Short mmCIF file of C-alpha atoms and ligand atoms in Angstrom, two decimals:
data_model
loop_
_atom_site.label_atom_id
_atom_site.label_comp_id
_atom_site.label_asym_id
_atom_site.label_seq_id
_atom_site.Cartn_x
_atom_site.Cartn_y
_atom_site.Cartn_z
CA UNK V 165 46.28 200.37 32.52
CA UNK V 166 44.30 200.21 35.44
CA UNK V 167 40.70 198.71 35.66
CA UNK V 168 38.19 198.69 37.90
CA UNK V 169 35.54 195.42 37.56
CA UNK V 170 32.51 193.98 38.85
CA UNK V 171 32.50 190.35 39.27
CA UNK V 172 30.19 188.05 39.75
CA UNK V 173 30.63 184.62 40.78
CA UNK V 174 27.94 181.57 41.05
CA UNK V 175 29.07 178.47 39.74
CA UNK V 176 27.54 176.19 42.83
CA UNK V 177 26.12 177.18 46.08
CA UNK V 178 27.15 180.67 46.83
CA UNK V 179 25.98 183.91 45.47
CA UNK V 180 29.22 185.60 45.33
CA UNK V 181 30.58 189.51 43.67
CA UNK V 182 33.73 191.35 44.45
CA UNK V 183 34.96 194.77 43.18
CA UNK V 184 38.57 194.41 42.29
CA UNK V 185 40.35 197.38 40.90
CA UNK V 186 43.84 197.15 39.61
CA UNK V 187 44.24 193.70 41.42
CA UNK V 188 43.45 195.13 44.42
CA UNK V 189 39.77 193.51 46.43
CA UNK V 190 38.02 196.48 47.26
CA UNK V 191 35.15 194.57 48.31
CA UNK V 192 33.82 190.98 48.62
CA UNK V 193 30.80 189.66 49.34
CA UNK V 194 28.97 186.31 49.41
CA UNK V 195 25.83 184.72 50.40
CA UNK V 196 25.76 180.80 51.31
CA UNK V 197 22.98 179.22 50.68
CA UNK V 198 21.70 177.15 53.75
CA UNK V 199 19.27 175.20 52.38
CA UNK V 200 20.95 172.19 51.12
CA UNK V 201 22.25 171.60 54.26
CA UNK V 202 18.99 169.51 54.77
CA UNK V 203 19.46 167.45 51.99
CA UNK V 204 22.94 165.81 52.38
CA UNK V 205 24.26 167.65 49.38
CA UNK V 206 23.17 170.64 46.97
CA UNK V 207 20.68 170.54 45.26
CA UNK V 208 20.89 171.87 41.77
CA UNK V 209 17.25 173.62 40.91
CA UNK V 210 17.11 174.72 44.73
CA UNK V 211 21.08 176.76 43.94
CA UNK V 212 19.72 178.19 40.99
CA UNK V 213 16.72 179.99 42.92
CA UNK V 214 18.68 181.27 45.51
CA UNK V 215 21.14 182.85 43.17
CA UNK V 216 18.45 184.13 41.63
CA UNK V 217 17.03 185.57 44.95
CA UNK V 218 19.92 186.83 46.38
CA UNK V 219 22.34 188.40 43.17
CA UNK V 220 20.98 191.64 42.93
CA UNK V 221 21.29 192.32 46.80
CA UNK V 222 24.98 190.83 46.84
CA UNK V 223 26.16 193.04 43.43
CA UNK V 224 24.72 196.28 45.62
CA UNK V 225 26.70 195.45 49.03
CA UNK V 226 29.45 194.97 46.73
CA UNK V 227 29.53 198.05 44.93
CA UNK V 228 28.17 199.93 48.23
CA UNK V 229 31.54 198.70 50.34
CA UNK V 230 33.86 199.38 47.25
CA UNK V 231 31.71 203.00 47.03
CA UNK V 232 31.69 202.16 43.51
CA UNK V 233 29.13 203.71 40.94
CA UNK V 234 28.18 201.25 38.23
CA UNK V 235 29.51 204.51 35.68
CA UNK V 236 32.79 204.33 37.91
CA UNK V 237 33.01 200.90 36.17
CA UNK V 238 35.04 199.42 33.34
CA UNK V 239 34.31 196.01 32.71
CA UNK V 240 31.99 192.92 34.49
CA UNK V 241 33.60 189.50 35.06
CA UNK V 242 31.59 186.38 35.55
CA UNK V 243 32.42 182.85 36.17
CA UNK V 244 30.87 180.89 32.90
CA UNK V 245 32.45 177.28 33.76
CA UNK V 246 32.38 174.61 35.70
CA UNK V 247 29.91 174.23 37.52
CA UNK V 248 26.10 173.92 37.85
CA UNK V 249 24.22 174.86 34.29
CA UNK V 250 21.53 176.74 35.97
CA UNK V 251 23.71 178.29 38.56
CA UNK V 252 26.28 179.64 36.02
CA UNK V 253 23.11 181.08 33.94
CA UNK V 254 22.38 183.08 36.75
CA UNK V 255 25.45 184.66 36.98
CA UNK V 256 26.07 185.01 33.39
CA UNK V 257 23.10 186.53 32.32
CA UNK V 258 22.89 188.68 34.87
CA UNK V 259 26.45 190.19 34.35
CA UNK V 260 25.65 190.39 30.65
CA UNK V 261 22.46 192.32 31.23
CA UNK V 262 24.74 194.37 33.51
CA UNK V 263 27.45 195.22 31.07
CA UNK V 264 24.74 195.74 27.96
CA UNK V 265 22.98 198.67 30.28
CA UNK V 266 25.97 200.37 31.48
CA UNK V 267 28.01 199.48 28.05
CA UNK V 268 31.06 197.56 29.84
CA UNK V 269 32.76 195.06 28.47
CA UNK V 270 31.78 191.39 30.13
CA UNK V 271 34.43 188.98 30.49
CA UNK V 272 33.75 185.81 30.91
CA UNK V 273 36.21 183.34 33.44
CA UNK V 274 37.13 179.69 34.44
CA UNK V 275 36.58 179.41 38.31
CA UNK V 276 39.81 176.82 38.40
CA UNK V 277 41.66 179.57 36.56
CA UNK V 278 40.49 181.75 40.17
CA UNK V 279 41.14 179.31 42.41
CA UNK V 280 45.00 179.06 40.88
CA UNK V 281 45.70 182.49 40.73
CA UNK V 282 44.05 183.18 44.09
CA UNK V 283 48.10 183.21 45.55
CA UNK V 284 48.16 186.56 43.84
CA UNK V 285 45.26 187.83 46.48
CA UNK V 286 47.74 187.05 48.88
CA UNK V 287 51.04 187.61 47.63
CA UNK V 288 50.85 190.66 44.33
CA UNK V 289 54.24 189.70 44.08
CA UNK V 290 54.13 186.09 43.96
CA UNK V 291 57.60 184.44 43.26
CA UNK V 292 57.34 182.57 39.79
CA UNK V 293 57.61 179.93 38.82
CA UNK V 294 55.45 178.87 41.93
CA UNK V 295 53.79 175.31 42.24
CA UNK V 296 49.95 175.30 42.91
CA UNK V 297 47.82 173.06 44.24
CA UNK V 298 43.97 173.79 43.87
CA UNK V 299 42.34 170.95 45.87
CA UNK V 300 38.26 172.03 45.98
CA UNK V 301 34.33 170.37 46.25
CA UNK V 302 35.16 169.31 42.62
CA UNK V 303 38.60 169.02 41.48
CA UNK V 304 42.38 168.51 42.35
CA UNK V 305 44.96 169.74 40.25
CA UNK V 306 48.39 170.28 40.59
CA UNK V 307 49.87 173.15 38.33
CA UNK V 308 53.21 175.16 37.94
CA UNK V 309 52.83 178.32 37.38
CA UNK V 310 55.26 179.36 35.17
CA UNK V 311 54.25 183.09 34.57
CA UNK V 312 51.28 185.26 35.52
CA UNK V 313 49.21 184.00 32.59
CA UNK V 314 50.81 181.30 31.88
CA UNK V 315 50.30 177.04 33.70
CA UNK V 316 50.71 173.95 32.86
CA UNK V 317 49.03 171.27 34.36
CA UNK V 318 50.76 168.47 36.15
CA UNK V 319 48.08 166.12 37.33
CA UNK V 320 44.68 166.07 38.27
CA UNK V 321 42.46 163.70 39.84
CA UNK V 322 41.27 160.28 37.80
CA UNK V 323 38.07 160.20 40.04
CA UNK V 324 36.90 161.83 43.37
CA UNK V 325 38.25 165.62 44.24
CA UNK V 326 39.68 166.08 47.41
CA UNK V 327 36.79 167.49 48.79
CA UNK V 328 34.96 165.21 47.46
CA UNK V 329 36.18 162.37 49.43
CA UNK V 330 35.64 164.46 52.57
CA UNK V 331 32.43 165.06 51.81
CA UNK V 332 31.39 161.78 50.99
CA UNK V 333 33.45 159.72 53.64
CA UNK V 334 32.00 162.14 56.03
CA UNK V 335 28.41 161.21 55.10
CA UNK V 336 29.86 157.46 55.89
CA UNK V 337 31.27 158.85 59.58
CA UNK V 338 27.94 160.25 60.02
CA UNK V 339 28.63 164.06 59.74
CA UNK V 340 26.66 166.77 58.05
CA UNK V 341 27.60 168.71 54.89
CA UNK V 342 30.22 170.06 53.83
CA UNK V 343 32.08 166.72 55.06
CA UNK V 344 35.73 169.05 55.16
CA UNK V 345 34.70 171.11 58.09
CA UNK V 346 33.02 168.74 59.78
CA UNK V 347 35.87 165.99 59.41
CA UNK V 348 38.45 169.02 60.73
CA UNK V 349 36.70 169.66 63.69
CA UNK V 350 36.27 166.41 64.75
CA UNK V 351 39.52 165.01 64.25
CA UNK V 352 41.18 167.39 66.83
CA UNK V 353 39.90 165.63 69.16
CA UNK V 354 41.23 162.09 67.52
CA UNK V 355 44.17 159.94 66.40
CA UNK V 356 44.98 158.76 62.99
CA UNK V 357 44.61 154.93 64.38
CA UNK V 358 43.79 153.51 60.84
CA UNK V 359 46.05 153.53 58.15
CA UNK V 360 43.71 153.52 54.86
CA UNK V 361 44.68 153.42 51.28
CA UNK V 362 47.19 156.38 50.03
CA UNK V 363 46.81 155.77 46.08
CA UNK V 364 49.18 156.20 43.45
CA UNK V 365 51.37 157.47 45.89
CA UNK V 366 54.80 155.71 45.08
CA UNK V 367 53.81 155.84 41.32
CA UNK V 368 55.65 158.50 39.07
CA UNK V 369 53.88 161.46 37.72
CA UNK V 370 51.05 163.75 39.63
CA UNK V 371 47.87 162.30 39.44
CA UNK V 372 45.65 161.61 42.24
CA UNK V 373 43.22 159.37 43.07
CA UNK V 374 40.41 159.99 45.36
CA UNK V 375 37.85 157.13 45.12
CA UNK V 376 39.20 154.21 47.01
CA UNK V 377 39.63 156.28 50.00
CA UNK V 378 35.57 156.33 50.23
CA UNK V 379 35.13 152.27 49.50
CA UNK V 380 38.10 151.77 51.78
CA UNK V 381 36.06 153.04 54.82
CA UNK V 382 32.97 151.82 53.81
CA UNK V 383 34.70 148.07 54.03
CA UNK V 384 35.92 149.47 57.65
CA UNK V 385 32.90 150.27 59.16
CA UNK V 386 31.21 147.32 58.04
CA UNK V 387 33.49 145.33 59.78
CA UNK V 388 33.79 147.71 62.98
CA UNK V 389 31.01 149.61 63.34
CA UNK V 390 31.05 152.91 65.73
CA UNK V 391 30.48 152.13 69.04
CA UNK V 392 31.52 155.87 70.66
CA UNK V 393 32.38 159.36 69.59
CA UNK V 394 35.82 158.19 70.35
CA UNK V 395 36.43 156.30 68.07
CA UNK V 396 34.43 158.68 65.36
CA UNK V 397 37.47 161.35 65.89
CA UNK V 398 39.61 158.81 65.34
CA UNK V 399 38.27 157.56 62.03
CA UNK V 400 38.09 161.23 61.02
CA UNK V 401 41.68 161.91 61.67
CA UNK V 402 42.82 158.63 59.95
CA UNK V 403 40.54 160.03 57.08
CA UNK V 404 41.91 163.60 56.86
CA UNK V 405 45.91 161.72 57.53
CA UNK V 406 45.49 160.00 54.86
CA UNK V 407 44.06 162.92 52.29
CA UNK V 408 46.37 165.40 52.86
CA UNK V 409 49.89 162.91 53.18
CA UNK V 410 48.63 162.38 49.08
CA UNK V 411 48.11 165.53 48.34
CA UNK V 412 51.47 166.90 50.44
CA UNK V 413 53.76 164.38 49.19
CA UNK V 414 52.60 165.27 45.48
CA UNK V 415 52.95 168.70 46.13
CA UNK V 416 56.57 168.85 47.63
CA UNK V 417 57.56 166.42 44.95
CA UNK V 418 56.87 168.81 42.13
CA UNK V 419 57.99 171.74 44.20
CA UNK V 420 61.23 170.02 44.19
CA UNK V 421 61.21 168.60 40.77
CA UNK V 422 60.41 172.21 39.43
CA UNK V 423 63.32 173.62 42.30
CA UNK V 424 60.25 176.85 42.89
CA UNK V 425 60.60 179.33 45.52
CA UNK V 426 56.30 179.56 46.48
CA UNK V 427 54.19 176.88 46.74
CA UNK V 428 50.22 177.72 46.86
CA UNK V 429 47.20 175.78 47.95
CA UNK V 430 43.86 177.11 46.78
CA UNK V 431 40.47 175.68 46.70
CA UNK V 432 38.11 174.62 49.71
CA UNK V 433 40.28 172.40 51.06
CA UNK V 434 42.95 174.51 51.61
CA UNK V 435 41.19 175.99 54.24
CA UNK V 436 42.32 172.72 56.24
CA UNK V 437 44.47 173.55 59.35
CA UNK V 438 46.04 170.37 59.37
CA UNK V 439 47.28 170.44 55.55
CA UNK V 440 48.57 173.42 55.69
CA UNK V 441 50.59 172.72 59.26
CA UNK V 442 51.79 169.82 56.87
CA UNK V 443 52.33 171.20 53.94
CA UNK V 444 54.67 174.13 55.87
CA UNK V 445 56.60 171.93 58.00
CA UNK V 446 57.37 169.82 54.67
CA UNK V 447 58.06 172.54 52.29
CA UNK V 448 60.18 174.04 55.31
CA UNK V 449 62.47 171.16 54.48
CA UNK V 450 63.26 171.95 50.93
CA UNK V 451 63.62 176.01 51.24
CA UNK V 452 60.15 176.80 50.03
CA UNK V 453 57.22 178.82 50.99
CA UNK V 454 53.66 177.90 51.46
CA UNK V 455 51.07 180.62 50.76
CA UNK V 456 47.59 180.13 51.53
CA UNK V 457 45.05 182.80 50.56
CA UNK V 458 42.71 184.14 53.05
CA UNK V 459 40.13 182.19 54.15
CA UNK V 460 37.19 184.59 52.27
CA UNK V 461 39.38 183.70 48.79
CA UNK V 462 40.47 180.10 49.08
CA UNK V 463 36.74 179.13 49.13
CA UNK V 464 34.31 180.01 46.29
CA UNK V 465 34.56 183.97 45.83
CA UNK V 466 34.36 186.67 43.21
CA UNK V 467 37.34 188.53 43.81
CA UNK V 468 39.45 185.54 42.37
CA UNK V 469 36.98 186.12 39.44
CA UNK V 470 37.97 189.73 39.23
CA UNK V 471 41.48 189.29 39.36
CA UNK V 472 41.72 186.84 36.57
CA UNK V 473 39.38 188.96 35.07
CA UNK V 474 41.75 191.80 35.61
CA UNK V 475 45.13 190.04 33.67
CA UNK V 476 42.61 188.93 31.41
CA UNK V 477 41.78 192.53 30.26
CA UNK V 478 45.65 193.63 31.19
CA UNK V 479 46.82 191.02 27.97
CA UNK V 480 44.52 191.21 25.64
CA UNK V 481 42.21 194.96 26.13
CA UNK V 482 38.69 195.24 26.36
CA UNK V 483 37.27 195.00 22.52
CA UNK V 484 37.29 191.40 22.13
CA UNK V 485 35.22 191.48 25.23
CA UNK V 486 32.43 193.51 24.02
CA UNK V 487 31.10 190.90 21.66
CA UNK V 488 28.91 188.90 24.76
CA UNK V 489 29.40 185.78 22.36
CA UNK V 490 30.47 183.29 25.40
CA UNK V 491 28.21 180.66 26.84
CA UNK V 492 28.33 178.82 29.82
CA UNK V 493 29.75 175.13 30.14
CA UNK V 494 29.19 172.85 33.21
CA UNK V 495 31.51 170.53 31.87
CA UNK V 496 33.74 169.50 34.96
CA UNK V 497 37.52 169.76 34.19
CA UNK V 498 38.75 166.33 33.91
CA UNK V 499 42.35 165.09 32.18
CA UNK V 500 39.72 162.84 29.96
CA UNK V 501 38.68 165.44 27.55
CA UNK V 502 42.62 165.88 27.00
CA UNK V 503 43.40 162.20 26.60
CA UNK V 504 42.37 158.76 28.68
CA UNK V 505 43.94 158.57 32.08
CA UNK V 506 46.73 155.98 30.65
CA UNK V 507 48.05 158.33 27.84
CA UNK V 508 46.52 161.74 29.51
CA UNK V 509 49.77 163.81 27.93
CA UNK V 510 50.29 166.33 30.31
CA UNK V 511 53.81 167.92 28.87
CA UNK V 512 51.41 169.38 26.50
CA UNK V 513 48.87 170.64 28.54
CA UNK V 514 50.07 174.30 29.11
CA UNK V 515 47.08 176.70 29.44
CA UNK V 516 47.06 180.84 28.93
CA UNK V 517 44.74 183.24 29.93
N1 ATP P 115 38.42 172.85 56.53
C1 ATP P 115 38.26 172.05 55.48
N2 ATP P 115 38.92 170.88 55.41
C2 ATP P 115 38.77 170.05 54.33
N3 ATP P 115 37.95 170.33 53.30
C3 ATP P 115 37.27 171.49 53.33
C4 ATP P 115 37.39 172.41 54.41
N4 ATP P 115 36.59 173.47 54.15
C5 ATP P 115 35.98 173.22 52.97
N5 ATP P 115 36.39 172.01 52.49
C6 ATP P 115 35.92 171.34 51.27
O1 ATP P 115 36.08 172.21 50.17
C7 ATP P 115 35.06 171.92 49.20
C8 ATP P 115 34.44 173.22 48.75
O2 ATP P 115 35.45 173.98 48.13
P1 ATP P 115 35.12 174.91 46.89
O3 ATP P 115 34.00 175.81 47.28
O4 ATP P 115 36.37 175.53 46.42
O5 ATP P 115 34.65 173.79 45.87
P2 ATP P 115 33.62 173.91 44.71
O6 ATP P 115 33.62 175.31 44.21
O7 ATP P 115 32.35 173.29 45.16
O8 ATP P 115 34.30 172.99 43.62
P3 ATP P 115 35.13 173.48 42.33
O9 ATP P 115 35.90 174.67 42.74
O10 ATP P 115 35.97 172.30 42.01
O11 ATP P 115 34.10 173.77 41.30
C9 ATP P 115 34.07 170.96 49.85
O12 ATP P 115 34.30 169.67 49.34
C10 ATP P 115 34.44 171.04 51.34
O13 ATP P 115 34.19 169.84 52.04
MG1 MG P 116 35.43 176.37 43.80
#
């Protein structure tokens, strides 16, 4: 059966809602809140206000571009973790209060569960089983995806996300936030001159490791400080060489180990140009495809929410989500809470919808 759902979206620092109707986006909209830029990095309490500003007005462009009628409705989706508390409150009680007045089920959603089945925004027919990367502001996992609602988890990171050490090695380079953009653009114009640190990258197994990368070019600059804008590109592009060889050797790896047709990237990072001119040219080389959702669904969006939402509702029907018993939890996804990173046992860490 068919369903058409409202989703909401607003774990961090965009306001986000989508109309998805039988895994189709009929609409998708979201507001980016600007005013962090100022400070460096977002700030939680200011997030929370905007969504709280801007939800209503984003859920009515929504439903105006799908020409959807909250009665045409038959079920509200909302992120409920991880993220920021007060920013998945927002989102979450407003979709409940939604549902409750137009009597839809509300079904609650993991954002990394949208970010990895984003591919099927792209690609409704995705090959399976497909190997996915979701490298974002907060995580980096590496997942096969071994059926439509079914994944199992591979590696993640033991410290920094990918986009995390953009971010913060861009704040060392000098460059505003988000670091990942601003790191892209600039090293177009450089050369990967310095070799830094590639972690874990000859070890076995699929975990990443993200913090060293940040302490490596702190050491750097204190011993060669910036002198032109030259020489800024260049650090950039020996910082974004050295990011994406990790996470593109890792990737191809398992792609091979687990012999899969598709392999997708998801999250914010995989809006990089340069990993995903790498990742093709390297997956070219074992037979495999790389699929790379639109730009408007590999970084923080609601129709990912819908669509999960949508083969949420497809397995298991709407009653048991008419109970509104969920809460949100902030809790970052980290390998810890499934084991230390020495015996983290990842064989058993399948996941379903
Ligand atoms: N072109 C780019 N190159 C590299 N990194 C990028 C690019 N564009 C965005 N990013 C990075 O992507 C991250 C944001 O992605 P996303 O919105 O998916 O993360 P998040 O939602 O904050 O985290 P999570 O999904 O883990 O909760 C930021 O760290 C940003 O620097
Ligand atoms: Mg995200």
């Amino acid at each position: 059966m068919g369903y058409r759902i409202l989703a909401i979206e607003t774990s961090c620092d965009e306001t986000a809602a989508a109309v998805v109707a039988d895994r189709r986006v009929e609409s998708n909209i979201i507001a980016s809140q600007f005013v962090h830029q100022q400070w460096g990095g977002i700030v939680p309490e200011l997030a929370s206000r905007a969504h709280v500003e801007q939800i209503w007005s984003v859920v009515r462009i929504a439903l105006d571009d799908a020409a959807a009628t909250c009665d045409r409705l038959d079920a509200v989706a909302c992120t409920t973790q991880p993220g920021l508390g007060g920013s998945l409150l927002v989102g979450a009680n407003f979709a409940k209060g939604f549902a409750l007045r137009y009597r839809l089920p509300c079904v609650p959603v993991h954002h990394l569960e949208g970010h990895l089945l984003s591919g099927f925004l792209a690609v409704p027919n995705l090959p399976l089983p497909a190997i996915v990367l979701v490298a974002s502001g907060g995580h980096t996992l590496l997942c096969v995806l071994e059926t439509t609602e079914r994944y199992r988890v591979l590696g993640s990171t033991r410290d920094d996300a990918a986009g995390e050490a953009f971010d913060k090695t861009a704040t060392l380079l000098g460059l505003a936030y988000p670091g990942g953009p601003a790191i892209e653009c600039l090293a177009r114009q450089g050369i990967p001159t310095v070799r830094f640190p590639r972690p874990l990258l000859d070890r076995e197994g699929y975990e990443f490791s993200f913090s060293g990368l940040k302490t490596a070019v702190r050491r750097y600059l204190a011993e060669h400080p910036i002198e032109n804008e030259r020489q800024r590109a260049d650090l950039a592009a020996s910082v974004q060489e050295a990011i994406v060889d990790v996470l593109v050797r890792k990737t191809i790896r398992a792609a091979t180990e687990y012999d899969v047709e598709a392999i997708v990237i998801a999250g914010g990072v995989a809006a990089n140009a340069r990993l995903q001119e790498r990742m093709r040219a390297a997956a070219t080389q074992i037979g495999a495809s790389v699929i790379v959702p639109d730009r408007e669904y590999v970084l923080d969006n609601a129709a990912m929410i819908g669509l999960v939402a949508h083969l949420k509702l497809e397995l298991h029907g709407t009653d048991r989500y008419r109970r509104f018993d969920f809460v949100v939890d902030p809790t970052p996804w980290r390998m810890y809470r499934h084991g230390t990173a020495k015996n983290a046992r990842y064989d058993a860490m399948v996941f379903s919808l």
